[in-house]
Amino acid sequence: MTRAVVAVGRDAGVKEMVRLMRGWKVSALPVLEGEGRVVGVVSEADLLPKAEFRTDAPGSYRARLCPVGNTPRARRRHLADQAKSGANSAAELMTSPALTVRPDALLTQAARTMARNRVERLPVVNGVGLLEGVVTRADLLGVFLRDDEEIAREIRRGLLPGLFPGPGPVVGVEVREGVVTFTGQVRDRSLIPVAARLARAVEGVVDVEFGLAEGELGLETRALGLADGALGLDTRELGLADGELGPADGGLGLEGAGRL
C-alpha cells in the first residue's frame, strides 16, 4: 500500500485533476469529503468523454449516436459518457460509490477486485471510510520479488506443523523462483490439496509442486523391523493346533496383516 496519496474534493475542476494526474503520474484520484471520507474516484476513463465529445453540443443528435454496438449495455455506457462530457467538477465526473479495500484485506482480494472491475488502483479505507492509502497493480506484483528463503521459512513455521505433525521433518519445503515444492513422505494424501491451497495464499508464491511419496504408517511388522513370525507367537510354539484359539481368522477384529 502507498500512503502518500493525492486526492481531490468534490469541487475540483477538470484542469486541476488532469494536472494532478500528470504531475503525480497516476491514473485516478480519490474524491474526498469532510475529514477524508472517500465518496468516489475520478479516473482517466471518466475524463475521456470531455475529449471525445468536445466538438458536440450536449444533447445533440451526433452526441446521442452510439458508435460501437447497439446493445442496451452499450447504449447505457454511451449515454453515461455523453452526460459526463458536459461535467466540469469531480462531483459530476466521479464514479460513485468508489471501489475500495480495507487495510487488512488479502492481496488476493485486492487483485480479484482490480481484475473483475478493470481498474488499476484501489483506495484503502478504514472502518469509517477514511482514506489511508492506495494499493496499485505495481504493489500487488511487488510481492513476487520476495526472497525464496523467506517464503520457505514462513511455510515451514506456519503451515507444516499444523498440516503434517509428527516427529522429525517428514515433509520438507524447497522454494526456487517463487515455486514451492513439498518433498518427503506424507501419511495422508488427502492433505495435499489443502497444502497447495494454503501455500498459494502465502505472499510471493508463484506456483506449488509436489514431490511427495506415500509414507509408511509405521504399523506394519516390516516397518517395525520385525520379520514374519519374529513376535514369537507362532501357534506351534504355544503348543496349540490350528483352530484351537477359538475364533476364526479375523475373528479378533484384526483383519489385515500388520494391524495392531
Tab-separated table of C-alpha atoms in Angstrom:
chain	number	residue	atom	x	y	z
A	1	MET	CA	0.000	0.000	0.000
A	2	THR	CA	1.157	3.526	-0.824
A	3	ARG	CA	0.363	6.002	1.936
A	4	ALA	CA	1.364	9.171	0.057
A	5	VAL	CA	-1.853	9.741	-1.874
A	6	VAL	CA	-3.024	12.673	-3.943
A	7	ALA	CA	-6.774	13.286	-3.750
A	8	VAL	CA	-9.298	16.000	-4.611
A	9	GLY	CA	-12.503	17.427	-3.220
A	10	ARG	CA	-15.915	17.414	-4.857
A	11	ASP	CA	-15.396	20.886	-6.349
A	12	ALA	CA	-12.104	20.141	-8.118
A	13	GLY	CA	-12.156	21.203	-11.759
A	14	VAL	CA	-11.134	19.281	-14.857
A	15	LYS	CA	-7.839	21.114	-15.409
A	16	GLU	CA	-6.837	20.706	-11.768
A	17	MET	CA	-7.476	16.953	-11.892
A	18	VAL	CA	-5.606	16.486	-15.193
A	19	ARG	CA	-2.699	18.498	-13.820
A	20	LEU	CA	-2.532	16.342	-10.671
A	21	MET	CA	-2.716	13.107	-12.654
A	22	ARG	CA	0.147	14.143	-14.896
A	23	GLY	CA	2.228	15.588	-12.076
A	24	TRP	CA	1.848	12.550	-9.784
A	25	LYS	CA	1.826	10.031	-12.661
A	26	VAL	CA	-1.408	8.413	-11.515
A	27	SER	CA	-4.423	7.262	-13.488
A	28	ALA	CA	-7.121	8.053	-10.912
A	29	LEU	CA	-7.856	10.358	-7.984
A	30	PRO	CA	-9.949	9.591	-4.892
A	31	VAL	CA	-12.626	12.186	-4.217
A	32	LEU	CA	-12.928	13.128	-0.554
A	33	GLU	CA	-15.371	14.997	1.608
A	34	GLY	CA	-15.391	16.012	5.248
A	35	GLU	CA	-12.388	14.722	7.187
A	36	GLY	CA	-11.220	12.471	4.379
A	37	ARG	CA	-14.057	10.064	3.630
A	38	VAL	CA	-13.847	8.563	0.142
A	39	VAL	CA	-17.043	9.270	-1.801
A	40	GLY	CA	-15.857	8.403	-5.298
A	41	VAL	CA	-12.975	8.150	-7.762
A	42	VAL	CA	-12.227	10.145	-10.903
A	43	SER	CA	-10.184	8.158	-13.397
A	44	GLU	CA	-8.744	8.911	-16.806
A	45	ALA	CA	-11.682	6.967	-18.257
A	46	ASP	CA	-14.086	9.359	-16.524
A	47	LEU	CA	-12.307	12.327	-18.115
A	48	LEU	CA	-12.021	10.914	-21.651
A	49	PRO	CA	-15.602	11.862	-22.658
A	50	LYS	CA	-14.548	15.504	-22.283
A	51	ALA	CA	-12.183	14.918	-25.209
A	52	GLU	CA	-14.429	12.520	-27.120
A	53	PHE	CA	-17.435	14.840	-27.266
A	54	ARG	CA	-15.712	18.214	-27.093
A	55	THR	CA	-16.930	19.247	-30.575
A	56	ASP	CA	-20.519	18.073	-29.989
A	57	ALA	CA	-23.088	20.066	-28.097
A	58	PRO	CA	-24.521	18.078	-25.145
A	59	GLY	CA	-27.836	16.502	-26.181
A	60	SER	CA	-27.240	16.908	-29.924
A	61	TYR	CA	-28.141	14.143	-32.378
A	62	ARG	CA	-24.469	13.353	-33.059
A	63	ALA	CA	-23.723	13.135	-29.349
A	64	ARG	CA	-26.624	10.739	-28.815
A	65	LEU	CA	-25.441	8.284	-31.503
A	66	CYS	CA	-23.961	5.065	-30.151
A	67	PRO	CA	-20.961	4.428	-32.450
A	68	VAL	CA	-19.965	0.984	-31.094
A	69	GLY	CA	-22.674	-1.674	-30.978
A	70	ASN	CA	-26.336	-1.139	-30.363
A	71	THR	CA	-26.906	-3.302	-27.309
A	72	PRO	CA	-28.680	-1.949	-24.210
A	73	ARG	CA	-25.420	-2.074	-22.282
A	74	ALA	CA	-23.517	-0.191	-24.992
A	75	ARG	CA	-26.259	2.446	-25.187
A	76	ARG	CA	-26.246	2.952	-21.405
A	77	ARG	CA	-22.472	3.314	-21.390
A	78	HIS	CA	-22.591	5.763	-24.288
A	79	LEU	CA	-25.265	7.891	-22.628
A	80	ALA	CA	-23.322	7.961	-19.356
A	81	ASP	CA	-20.177	9.065	-21.214
A	82	GLN	CA	-22.126	11.673	-23.136
A	83	ALA	CA	-23.518	13.042	-19.871
A	84	LYS	CA	-20.017	13.305	-18.439
A	85	SER	CA	-18.883	15.301	-21.451
A	86	GLY	CA	-20.768	18.279	-20.020
A	87	ALA	CA	-19.451	17.808	-16.472
A	88	ASN	CA	-16.868	20.180	-15.029
A	89	SER	CA	-16.275	19.036	-11.435
A	90	ALA	CA	-15.125	15.928	-9.619
A	91	ALA	CA	-18.587	15.505	-8.118
A	92	GLU	CA	-20.101	15.271	-11.605
A	93	LEU	CA	-17.369	13.146	-13.168
A	94	MET	CA	-16.567	10.665	-10.399
A	95	THR	CA	-17.585	7.025	-10.282
A	96	SER	CA	-19.513	6.551	-7.069
A	97	PRO	CA	-19.572	4.674	-4.780
A	98	ALA	CA	-15.868	4.031	-5.051
A	99	LEU	CA	-14.380	0.544	-5.176
A	100	THR	CA	-12.243	0.282	-2.030
A	101	VAL	CA	-10.424	-2.248	0.159
A	102	ARG	CA	-9.645	-2.391	3.884
A	103	PRO	CA	-6.070	-2.233	5.231
A	104	ASP	CA	-6.303	-5.859	6.417
A	105	ALA	CA	-7.563	-7.195	3.074
A	106	LEU	CA	-5.597	-10.025	1.476
A	107	LEU	CA	-3.626	-9.187	-1.629
A	108	THR	CA	-5.648	-11.815	-3.464
A	109	GLN	CA	-8.848	-9.918	-2.633
A	110	ALA	CA	-7.439	-6.660	-3.961
A	111	ALA	CA	-6.152	-8.375	-7.109
A	112	ARG	CA	-9.544	-10.002	-7.730
A	113	THR	CA	-11.370	-6.682	-7.324
A	114	MET	CA	-8.996	-4.957	-9.736
A	115	ALA	CA	-9.237	-7.709	-12.335
A	116	ARG	CA	-13.012	-8.017	-12.257
A	117	ASN	CA	-13.580	-4.265	-12.440
A	118	ARG	CA	-10.639	-3.499	-14.743
A	119	VAL	CA	-9.164	-0.803	-12.535
A	120	GLU	CA	-5.507	-0.078	-11.859
A	121	ARG	CA	-5.711	1.179	-8.265
A	122	LEU	CA	-7.952	0.972	-5.227
A	123	PRO	CA	-8.290	3.417	-2.325
A	124	VAL	CA	-7.593	1.797	1.041
A	125	VAL	CA	-10.096	2.949	3.673
A	126	ASN	CA	-10.598	2.243	7.366
A	127	GLY	CA	-13.792	1.140	9.081
A	128	VAL	CA	-15.481	4.542	8.731
A	129	GLY	CA	-14.421	5.107	5.132
A	130	LEU	CA	-11.486	7.468	5.752
A	131	LEU	CA	-8.654	7.280	3.235
A	132	GLU	CA	-5.478	5.572	4.490
A	133	GLY	CA	-3.657	4.895	1.239
A	134	VAL	CA	-3.865	3.385	-2.220
A	135	VAL	CA	-2.967	-0.076	-3.495
A	136	THR	CA	-1.897	-0.357	-7.133
A	137	ARG	CA	-1.159	-3.126	-9.583
A	138	ALA	CA	2.537	-2.459	-9.040
A	139	ASP	CA	2.058	-3.019	-5.297
A	140	LEU	CA	0.425	-6.381	-5.958
A	141	LEU	CA	3.102	-7.512	-8.386
A	142	GLY	CA	5.831	-6.436	-5.983
A	143	VAL	CA	5.129	-9.402	-3.683
A	144	PHE	CA	6.665	-11.719	-6.285
A	145	LEU	CA	10.046	-10.151	-5.531
A	146	ARG	CA	10.002	-11.699	-2.066
A	147	ASP	CA	13.072	-13.766	-1.165
A	148	ASP	CA	12.718	-17.537	-1.693
A	149	GLU	CA	14.161	-18.434	1.695
A	150	GLU	CA	11.782	-16.044	3.426
A	151	ILE	CA	8.846	-17.770	1.728
A	152	ALA	CA	10.161	-21.212	2.684
A	153	ARG	CA	10.670	-20.147	6.287
A	154	GLU	CA	7.096	-18.879	6.573
A	155	ILE	CA	5.699	-22.153	5.184
A	156	ARG	CA	7.909	-24.325	7.397
A	157	ARG	CA	6.979	-22.464	10.554
A	158	GLY	CA	3.380	-21.506	9.892
A	159	LEU	CA	1.981	-24.256	7.682
A	160	LEU	CA	3.827	-27.553	8.087
A	161	PRO	CA	3.378	-28.097	11.866
A	162	GLY	CA	-0.402	-27.927	11.586
A	163	LEU	CA	-0.760	-29.932	8.373
A	164	PHE	CA	1.891	-32.589	8.819
A	165	PRO	CA	2.524	-33.032	12.558
A	166	GLY	CA	4.815	-35.731	13.839
A	167	PRO	CA	8.354	-36.398	14.974
A	168	GLY	CA	11.070	-35.424	12.565
A	169	PRO	CA	10.903	-33.489	9.273
A	170	VAL	CA	8.762	-35.993	7.352
A	171	VAL	CA	7.713	-33.278	4.867
A	172	GLY	CA	10.180	-30.665	3.650
A	173	VAL	CA	9.813	-27.436	1.661
A	174	GLU	CA	12.016	-26.006	-1.066
A	175	VAL	CA	11.387	-22.705	-2.877
A	176	ARG	CA	13.014	-21.624	-6.122
A	177	GLU	CA	11.985	-18.530	-8.089
A	178	GLY	CA	8.767	-18.442	-6.068
A	179	VAL	CA	7.811	-22.051	-6.901
A	180	VAL	CA	7.177	-24.079	-3.729
A	181	THR	CA	7.995	-27.797	-3.786
A	182	PHE	CA	6.886	-30.119	-0.982
A	183	THR	CA	9.238	-33.088	-0.580
A	184	GLY	CA	9.458	-36.203	1.598
A	185	GLN	CA	6.695	-38.524	2.772
A	186	VAL	CA	3.092	-37.829	3.606
A	187	ARG	CA	0.866	-40.182	5.561
A	188	ASP	CA	-2.472	-38.687	4.473
A	189	ARG	CA	-2.598	-37.771	0.794
A	190	SER	CA	-5.947	-36.024	1.223
A	191	LEU	CA	-3.981	-33.164	2.801
A	192	ILE	CA	-2.089	-32.431	-0.428
A	193	PRO	CA	-4.805	-30.188	-1.984
A	194	VAL	CA	-5.123	-28.367	1.345
A	195	ALA	CA	-1.373	-27.769	1.453
A	196	ALA	CA	-1.437	-26.448	-2.117
A	197	ARG	CA	-4.246	-24.005	-1.379
A	198	LEU	CA	-2.624	-22.687	1.804
A	199	ALA	CA	0.814	-22.380	0.202
A	200	ARG	CA	-0.566	-20.394	-2.734
A	201	ALA	CA	-2.013	-17.912	-0.241
A	202	VAL	CA	1.489	-17.078	1.034
A	203	GLU	CA	2.730	-13.783	-0.384
A	204	GLY	CA	5.272	-14.242	-3.158
A	205	VAL	CA	4.321	-17.800	-4.124
A	206	VAL	CA	4.174	-18.248	-7.904
A	207	ASP	CA	3.175	-21.933	-8.009
A	208	VAL	CA	3.124	-25.097	-5.888
A	209	GLU	CA	4.534	-28.512	-6.839
A	210	PHE	CA	4.748	-31.844	-5.024
A	211	GLY	CA	7.487	-34.454	-4.876
A	212	LEU	CA	5.864	-36.460	-2.088
A	213	ALA	CA	5.940	-40.224	-1.631
A	214	GLU	CA	3.236	-42.074	0.234
A	215	GLY	CA	4.807	-42.772	3.628
A	216	GLU	CA	4.660	-45.934	5.746
A	217	LEU	CA	2.312	-45.681	8.681
A	218	GLY	CA	4.911	-47.322	10.883
A	219	LEU	CA	2.474	-50.017	11.971
A	220	GLU	CA	3.452	-52.912	9.728
A	221	THR	CA	5.849	-55.533	11.028
A	222	ARG	CA	8.299	-54.694	8.248
A	223	ALA	CA	8.268	-51.026	9.281
A	224	LEU	CA	8.967	-52.112	12.846
A	225	GLY	CA	11.941	-54.159	11.709
A	226	LEU	CA	10.230	-57.447	12.588
A	227	ALA	CA	10.240	-60.369	10.199
A	228	ASP	CA	7.240	-62.614	9.829
A	229	GLY	CA	6.899	-64.738	12.974
A	230	ALA	CA	9.507	-62.708	14.863
A	231	LEU	CA	6.963	-61.845	17.554
A	232	GLY	CA	7.394	-65.394	18.901
A	233	LEU	CA	3.665	-66.049	18.890
A	234	ASP	CA	3.610	-68.910	16.432
A	235	THR	CA	0.818	-71.303	17.417
A	236	ARG	CA	3.206	-74.219	17.265
A	237	GLU	CA	5.399	-72.647	19.919
A	238	LEU	CA	2.332	-72.252	22.175
A	239	GLY	CA	1.501	-75.911	21.767
A	240	LEU	CA	-1.778	-75.096	20.067
A	241	ALA	CA	-3.033	-76.775	16.954
A	242	ASP	CA	-4.607	-74.801	14.155
A	243	GLY	CA	-8.051	-73.506	15.162
A	244	GLU	CA	-7.595	-74.162	18.913
A	245	LEU	CA	-7.629	-70.464	19.696
A	246	GLY	CA	-11.362	-70.463	19.142
A	247	PRO	CA	-12.125	-67.514	16.861
A	248	ALA	CA	-11.810	-67.994	13.144
A	249	ASP	CA	-9.348	-65.959	11.071
A	250	GLY	CA	-10.151	-62.296	11.621
A	251	GLY	CA	-12.476	-63.055	14.500
A	252	LEU	CA	-10.493	-60.831	16.833
A	253	GLY	CA	-11.329	-57.853	14.653
A	254	LEU	CA	-7.722	-57.591	13.473
A	255	GLU	CA	-8.126	-58.459	9.783
A	256	GLY	CA	-5.234	-57.477	7.575
A	257	ALA	CA	-1.515	-58.006	8.051
A	258	GLY	CA	0.321	-55.503	10.151
A	259	ARG	CA	-2.651	-54.024	12.048
A	260	LEU	CA	-2.355	-53.737	15.786
